[in-house]
PDB file of C-alpha atoms in Angstrom:
ATOM      1  CA  UNK A  23      -3.441 -62.065  -6.478  1.00 56.00           C
ATOM      2  CA  UNK A  24      -5.657 -59.923  -4.100  1.00 60.00           C
ATOM      3  CA  UNK A  25      -2.510 -59.809  -1.973  1.00 57.00           C
ATOM      4  CA  UNK A  26      -0.423 -58.130  -4.909  1.00 57.00           C
ATOM      5  CA  UNK A  27      -3.141 -55.656  -5.493  1.00 49.00           C
ATOM      6  CA  UNK A  28      -3.634 -54.770  -2.167  1.00 49.00           C
ATOM      7  CA  UNK A  29       0.339 -54.214  -1.679  1.00 56.00           C
ATOM      8  CA  UNK A  30       0.411 -52.182  -4.916  1.00 46.00           C
ATOM      9  CA  UNK A  31      -2.429 -50.073  -3.645  1.00 47.00           C
ATOM     10  CA  UNK A  32      -0.816 -49.643  -0.200  1.00 52.00           C
ATOM     11  CA  UNK A  33       2.786 -48.655  -1.931  1.00 52.00           C
ATOM     12  CA  UNK A  34       0.877 -46.306  -4.420  1.00 46.00           C
ATOM     13  CA  UNK A  35      -0.947 -44.713  -1.498  1.00 46.00           C
ATOM     14  CA  UNK A  36       2.328 -44.243   0.508  1.00 48.00           C
ATOM     15  CA  UNK A  37       4.098 -42.716  -2.496  1.00 46.00           C
ATOM     16  CA  UNK A  38       1.263 -40.243  -3.041  1.00 41.00           C
ATOM     17  CA  UNK A  39       1.368 -39.171   0.658  1.00 42.00           C
ATOM     18  CA  UNK A  40       5.059 -38.689   0.717  1.00 38.00           C
ATOM     19  CA  UNK A  41       4.827 -36.803  -2.339  1.00 40.00           C
ATOM     20  CA  UNK A  42       2.231 -34.283  -0.704  1.00 42.00           C
ATOM     21  CA  UNK A  43       3.727 -33.979   2.119  1.00 37.00           C
ATOM     22  CA  UNK A  44       7.135 -33.062   0.658  1.00 37.00           C
ATOM     23  CA  UNK A  45       5.405 -30.777  -1.913  1.00 36.00           C
ATOM     24  CA  UNK A  46       3.856 -29.099   1.363  1.00 32.00           C
ATOM     25  CA  UNK A  47       7.482 -28.604   3.195  1.00 30.00           C
ATOM     26  CA  UNK A  48       8.669 -27.265  -0.006  1.00 34.00           C
ATOM     27  CA  UNK A  49       6.020 -24.407  -0.281  1.00 34.00           C
ATOM     28  CA  UNK A  50       6.274 -23.269   3.345  1.00 37.00           C
ATOM     29  CA  UNK A  51      10.072 -23.287   3.384  1.00 43.00           C
ATOM     30  CA  UNK A  52       9.924 -19.981   1.604  1.00 53.00           C
ATOM     31  CA  UNK A  53       8.719 -16.613   3.370  1.00 60.00           C
ATOM     32  CA  UNK A  54       7.040 -13.860   1.412  1.00 66.00           C
ATOM     33  CA  UNK A  55       8.919 -10.835   2.275  1.00 77.00           C
ATOM     34  CA  UNK A  56       6.643  -7.881   3.646  1.00 83.00           C
ATOM     35  CA  UNK A  57       7.448  -4.917   1.659  1.00 76.00           C
ATOM     36  CA  UNK A  58       6.280  -1.351   1.443  1.00 69.00           C
ATOM     37  CA  UNK A  59       7.140   1.608  -0.841  1.00 68.00           C
ATOM     38  CA  UNK A  60       8.860   4.510   0.919  1.00 70.00           C
ATOM     39  CA  UNK A  61       9.748   7.996  -0.247  1.00 68.00           C
ATOM     40  CA  UNK A  62      13.985   7.588  -0.282  1.00 76.00           C
ATOM     41  CA  UNK A  63      16.414   5.130   0.498  1.00 84.00           C
ATOM     42  CA  UNK A  64      16.657   4.647   4.201  1.00 84.00           C
ATOM     43  CA  UNK A  65      20.176   3.597   5.455  1.00 87.00           C
ATOM     44  CA  UNK A  66      20.089   0.130   7.472  1.00 88.00           C
ATOM     45  CA  UNK A  67      20.979   0.630  10.810  1.00 84.00           C
ATOM     46  CA  UNK A  68      22.538  -1.445  13.645  1.00 78.00           C
ATOM     47  CA  UNK A  69      26.162  -3.440  13.943  1.00 81.00           C
ATOM     48  CA  UNK A  70      24.998  -5.849  11.296  1.00 91.00           C
ATOM     49  CA  UNK A  71      24.825  -4.130   7.983  1.00 94.00           C
ATOM     50  CA  UNK A  72      26.008  -4.805   4.375  1.00 93.00           C
ATOM     51  CA  UNK A  73      25.608  -2.827   1.324  1.00 95.00           C
ATOM     52  CA  UNK A  74      25.404  -3.597  -2.297  1.00 95.00           C
ATOM     53  CA  UNK A  75      27.989  -5.102  -4.234  1.00 95.00           C
ATOM     54  CA  UNK A  76      26.811  -3.273  -7.546  1.00 94.00           C
ATOM     55  CA  UNK A  77      25.592  -0.060  -5.958  1.00 94.00           C
ATOM     56  CA  UNK A  78      25.704   2.800  -8.627  1.00 93.00           C
ATOM     57  CA  UNK A  79      26.894   6.386  -7.089  1.00 91.00           C
ATOM     58  CA  UNK A  80      24.550   9.082  -7.830  1.00 87.00           C
ATOM     59  CA  UNK A  81      25.841  11.243 -10.654  1.00 80.00           C
ATOM     60  CA  UNK A  82      23.615  14.458 -10.175  1.00 71.00           C
ATOM     61  CA  UNK A  83      23.777  16.629 -13.224  1.00 72.00           C
ATOM     62  CA  UNK A  84      24.824  13.758 -15.788  1.00 75.00           C
ATOM     63  CA  UNK A  85      23.538  14.438 -19.236  1.00 78.00           C
ATOM     64  CA  UNK A  86      23.129  10.622 -20.574  1.00 89.00           C
ATOM     65  CA  UNK A  87      20.219   8.507 -19.880  1.00 93.00           C
ATOM     66  CA  UNK A  88      21.293   6.146 -17.597  1.00 94.00           C
ATOM     67  CA  UNK A  89      20.725   4.300 -14.124  1.00 96.00           C
ATOM     68  CA  UNK A  90      22.179   6.517 -11.139  1.00 94.00           C
ATOM     69  CA  UNK A  91      21.802   6.314  -7.412  1.00 94.00           C
ATOM     70  CA  UNK A  92      21.271   2.533  -7.075  1.00 96.00           C
ATOM     71  CA  UNK A  93      21.412   1.181  -3.801  1.00 96.00           C
ATOM     72  CA  UNK A  94      20.678  -1.885  -1.589  1.00 97.00           C
ATOM     73  CA  UNK A  95      21.459  -2.331   2.036  1.00 96.00           C
ATOM     74  CA  UNK A  96      20.475  -5.076   4.556  1.00 96.00           C
ATOM     75  CA  UNK A  97      20.623  -5.138   8.232  1.00 95.00           C
ATOM     76  CA  UNK A  98      19.812  -8.496  10.436  1.00 95.00           C
ATOM     77  CA  UNK A  99      19.025  -8.765  14.324  1.00 93.00           C
ATOM     78  CA  UNK A 100      16.691 -10.777  16.472  1.00 90.00           C
ATOM     79  CA  UNK A 101      13.681  -8.637  15.288  1.00 89.00           C
ATOM     80  CA  UNK A 102      14.544 -10.226  11.346  1.00 91.00           C
ATOM     81  CA  UNK A 103      15.952  -9.109   8.635  1.00 93.00           C
ATOM     82  CA  UNK A 104      15.445  -5.561   6.825  1.00 93.00           C
ATOM     83  CA  UNK A 105      16.342  -4.389   3.480  1.00 94.00           C
ATOM     84  CA  UNK A 106      16.257  -0.870   1.846  1.00 95.00           C
ATOM     85  CA  UNK A 107      16.590  -0.263  -1.985  1.00 97.00           C
ATOM     86  CA  UNK A 108      16.444   2.553  -4.571  1.00 96.00           C
ATOM     87  CA  UNK A 109      16.731   2.647  -8.114  1.00 97.00           C
ATOM     88  CA  UNK A 110      17.263   6.031  -9.638  1.00 95.00           C
ATOM     89  CA  UNK A 111      17.872   7.554 -13.216  1.00 95.00           C
ATOM     90  CA  UNK A 112      19.503  10.841 -14.662  1.00 94.00           C
ATOM     91  CA  UNK A 113      16.093  11.415 -16.453  1.00 94.00           C
ATOM     92  CA  UNK A 114      12.742  10.707 -16.020  1.00 95.00           C
ATOM     93  CA  UNK A 115      11.950   7.119 -16.963  1.00 97.00           C
ATOM     94  CA  UNK A 116       8.442   5.884 -18.456  1.00 98.00           C
ATOM     95  CA  UNK A 117       8.826   3.023 -15.658  1.00 98.00           C
ATOM     96  CA  UNK A 118      11.434   2.862 -13.143  1.00 98.00           C
ATOM     97  CA  UNK A 119      11.507  -0.031 -10.346  1.00 97.00           C
ATOM     98  CA  UNK A 120      13.089  -3.101  -8.733  1.00 97.00           C
ATOM     99  CA  UNK A 121      12.125  -6.654  -9.486  1.00 97.00           C
ATOM    100  CA  UNK A 122      13.011 -10.275  -8.196  1.00 97.00           C
ATOM    101  CA  UNK A 123      13.974  -9.281  -4.679  1.00 96.00           C
ATOM    102  CA  UNK A 124      15.320 -12.534  -3.021  1.00 96.00           C
ATOM    103  CA  UNK A 125      16.612 -13.071   0.569  1.00 96.00           C
ATOM    104  CA  UNK A 126      18.890 -16.250   0.784  1.00 96.00           C
ATOM    105  CA  UNK A 127      20.565 -17.522   3.868  1.00 95.00           C
ATOM    106  CA  UNK A 128      23.901 -19.434   3.970  1.00 96.00           C
ATOM    107  CA  UNK A 129      23.360 -23.097   4.929  1.00 95.00           C
ATOM    108  CA  UNK A 130      25.573 -26.049   4.441  1.00 95.00           C
ATOM    109  CA  UNK A 131      28.133 -24.304   2.014  1.00 96.00           C
ATOM    110  CA  UNK A 132      25.535 -22.976  -0.297  1.00 97.00           C
ATOM    111  CA  UNK A 133      22.805 -19.893  -0.342  1.00 97.00           C
ATOM    112  CA  UNK A 134      19.229 -21.118  -0.082  1.00 95.00           C
ATOM    113  CA  UNK A 135      16.055 -18.923  -0.910  1.00 95.00           C
ATOM    114  CA  UNK A 136      14.112 -18.163   1.998  1.00 92.00           C
ATOM    115  CA  UNK A 137      12.068 -15.212   1.091  1.00 92.00           C
ATOM    116  CA  UNK A 138      11.063 -13.194  -2.057  1.00 92.00           C
ATOM    117  CA  UNK A 139       9.053 -10.361  -3.452  1.00 93.00           C
ATOM    118  CA  UNK A 140       8.427  -9.698  -7.071  1.00 94.00           C
ATOM    119  CA  UNK A 141       9.222  -5.797  -6.436  1.00 94.00           C
ATOM    120  CA  UNK A 142       7.399  -2.838  -7.339  1.00 95.00           C
ATOM    121  CA  UNK A 143       7.655   0.436 -10.064  1.00 96.00           C
ATOM    122  CA  UNK A 144       6.417   3.790 -10.548  1.00 96.00           C
ATOM    123  CA  UNK A 145       5.437   5.541 -14.065  1.00 97.00           C
ATOM    124  CA  UNK A 146       6.976   8.880 -15.455  1.00 97.00           C
ATOM    125  CA  UNK A 147       9.780   9.278 -12.481  1.00 96.00           C
ATOM    126  CA  UNK A 148      13.493   9.404 -11.738  1.00 95.00           C
ATOM    127  CA  UNK A 149      13.363   7.255  -8.715  1.00 95.00           C
ATOM    128  CA  UNK A 150      11.703   4.586  -6.759  1.00 96.00           C
ATOM    129  CA  UNK A 151      12.765   3.116  -3.448  1.00 96.00           C
ATOM    130  CA  UNK A 152      11.031   0.323  -1.050  1.00 95.00           C
ATOM    131  CA  UNK A 153      11.966  -1.778   1.889  1.00 93.00           C
ATOM    132  CA  UNK A 154      11.334  -5.226   2.565  1.00 94.00           C
ATOM    133  CA  UNK A 155      11.621  -7.240   5.908  1.00 91.00           C
ATOM    134  CA  UNK A 156      11.057 -10.324   7.542  1.00 91.00           C
ATOM    135  CA  UNK A 157       9.695 -10.989  11.163  1.00 88.00           C
ATOM    136  CA  UNK A 158      12.835 -13.231  12.138  1.00 89.00           C
ATOM    137  CA  UNK A 159      16.138 -14.149  11.538  1.00 91.00           C
ATOM    138  CA  UNK A 160      18.162 -17.122  12.682  1.00 93.00           C
ATOM    139  CA  UNK A 161      21.298 -16.351  15.179  1.00 93.00           C
ATOM    140  CA  UNK A 162      24.610 -16.895  13.520  1.00 94.00           C
ATOM    141  CA  UNK A 163      23.245 -17.307  10.166  1.00 95.00           C
ATOM    142  CA  UNK A 164      24.458 -15.210   7.215  1.00 96.00           C
ATOM    143  CA  UNK A 165      21.927 -13.657   5.060  1.00 96.00           C
ATOM    144  CA  UNK A 166      21.813 -11.535   1.810  1.00 97.00           C
ATOM    145  CA  UNK A 167      19.588  -9.788  -0.365  1.00 97.00           C
ATOM    146  CA  UNK A 168      19.547  -9.597  -4.307  1.00 97.00           C
ATOM    147  CA  UNK A 169      17.512  -7.596  -6.813  1.00 98.00           C
ATOM    148  CA  UNK A 170      17.276  -5.898 -10.076  1.00 98.00           C
ATOM    149  CA  UNK A 171      17.398  -2.230 -10.534  1.00 98.00           C
ATOM    150  CA  UNK A 172      15.812  -1.189 -13.875  1.00 98.00           C
ATOM    151  CA  UNK A 173      14.268   1.796 -16.099  1.00 98.00           C
ATOM    152  CA  UNK A 174      12.971   2.457 -19.409  1.00 98.00           C
ATOM    153  CA  UNK A 175      14.751   5.376 -20.305  1.00 96.00           C
ATOM    154  CA  UNK A 176      14.282   7.168 -23.744  1.00 94.00           C
ATOM    155  CA  UNK A 177      12.573   3.773 -25.010  1.00 94.00           C
ATOM    156  CA  UNK A 178      15.486   1.332 -23.939  1.00 96.00           C
ATOM    157  CA  UNK A 179      15.579  -0.731 -20.862  1.00 98.00           C
ATOM    158  CA  UNK A 180      18.493  -0.166 -18.387  1.00 97.00           C
ATOM    159  CA  UNK A 181      18.911  -2.994 -15.707  1.00 98.00           C
ATOM    160  CA  UNK A 182      21.536  -3.991 -13.279  1.00 97.00           C
ATOM    161  CA  UNK A 183      21.616  -7.196 -10.805  1.00 98.00           C
ATOM    162  CA  UNK A 184      22.892  -5.726  -7.096  1.00 98.00           C
ATOM    163  CA  UNK A 185      23.463  -8.130  -4.028  1.00 98.00           C
ATOM    164  CA  UNK A 186      24.941  -7.637  -0.924  1.00 97.00           C
ATOM    165  CA  UNK A 187      27.308  -9.386   1.009  1.00 96.00           C
ATOM    166  CA  UNK A 188      26.353 -12.139   3.561  1.00 96.00           C
ATOM    167  CA  UNK A 189      25.642 -10.672   7.359  1.00 96.00           C
ATOM    168  CA  UNK A 190      24.604 -12.035  10.528  1.00 94.00           C
ATOM    169  CA  UNK A 191      24.163 -11.389  13.983  1.00 92.00           C
ATOM    170  CA  UNK A 192      25.376 -13.436  17.049  1.00 88.00           C
ATOM    171  CA  UNK A 193      24.117 -11.245  20.245  1.00 69.00           C
TER     172      UNK A 193
END
C-alpha cells in the first residue's frame, strides 16, 4: 500500500513539474513588441519591406466621415523586425488609434504569434501613428505584421483589419 501511495505521489509531482515547465516555455515564447508613438508614418527602409494588404489611400478633401490614409509597413533585417503603422480619418475623431498589433512568423506551414502590442490612440484628432520593433529576427524566416485601424467618427466606430505580406531576409 505504501509503495502505491509513493508511486502516485511521484507521478503527481512529475505531472505538476511537467505542467509548470510547459507553461513557462509558452509564456516566454511571445515577445512583447517595443512601441513608440511618432508624428507621422515612417516608410520602412531596406530591401526586405512589405506593405499592408488592406491599406486605405489618403482621400484628401473627402466630405464623408470615414477612415483614410491607413497604412502598415514592415521591414526585416539582422537587427530585427520594424513596423510602421498609421490610421487617419477624413474628420476629427473623438478617438483614433491602432489596436491588437500582432507579429507572426511562418513555421512549418503555419503562422505563429511571436510578438504583440495592445496599440495606442489619441483623442480629438484625425491621425495616429506608431512604430513597433523587435531586437532580433531569424535569417530566412518570413514575418508578417497585422493590426486594426479604428476611429470613432461622429459617434460611430469605423474599423479595418490590415496585414502585411510575409517578408524575410537572407543576407
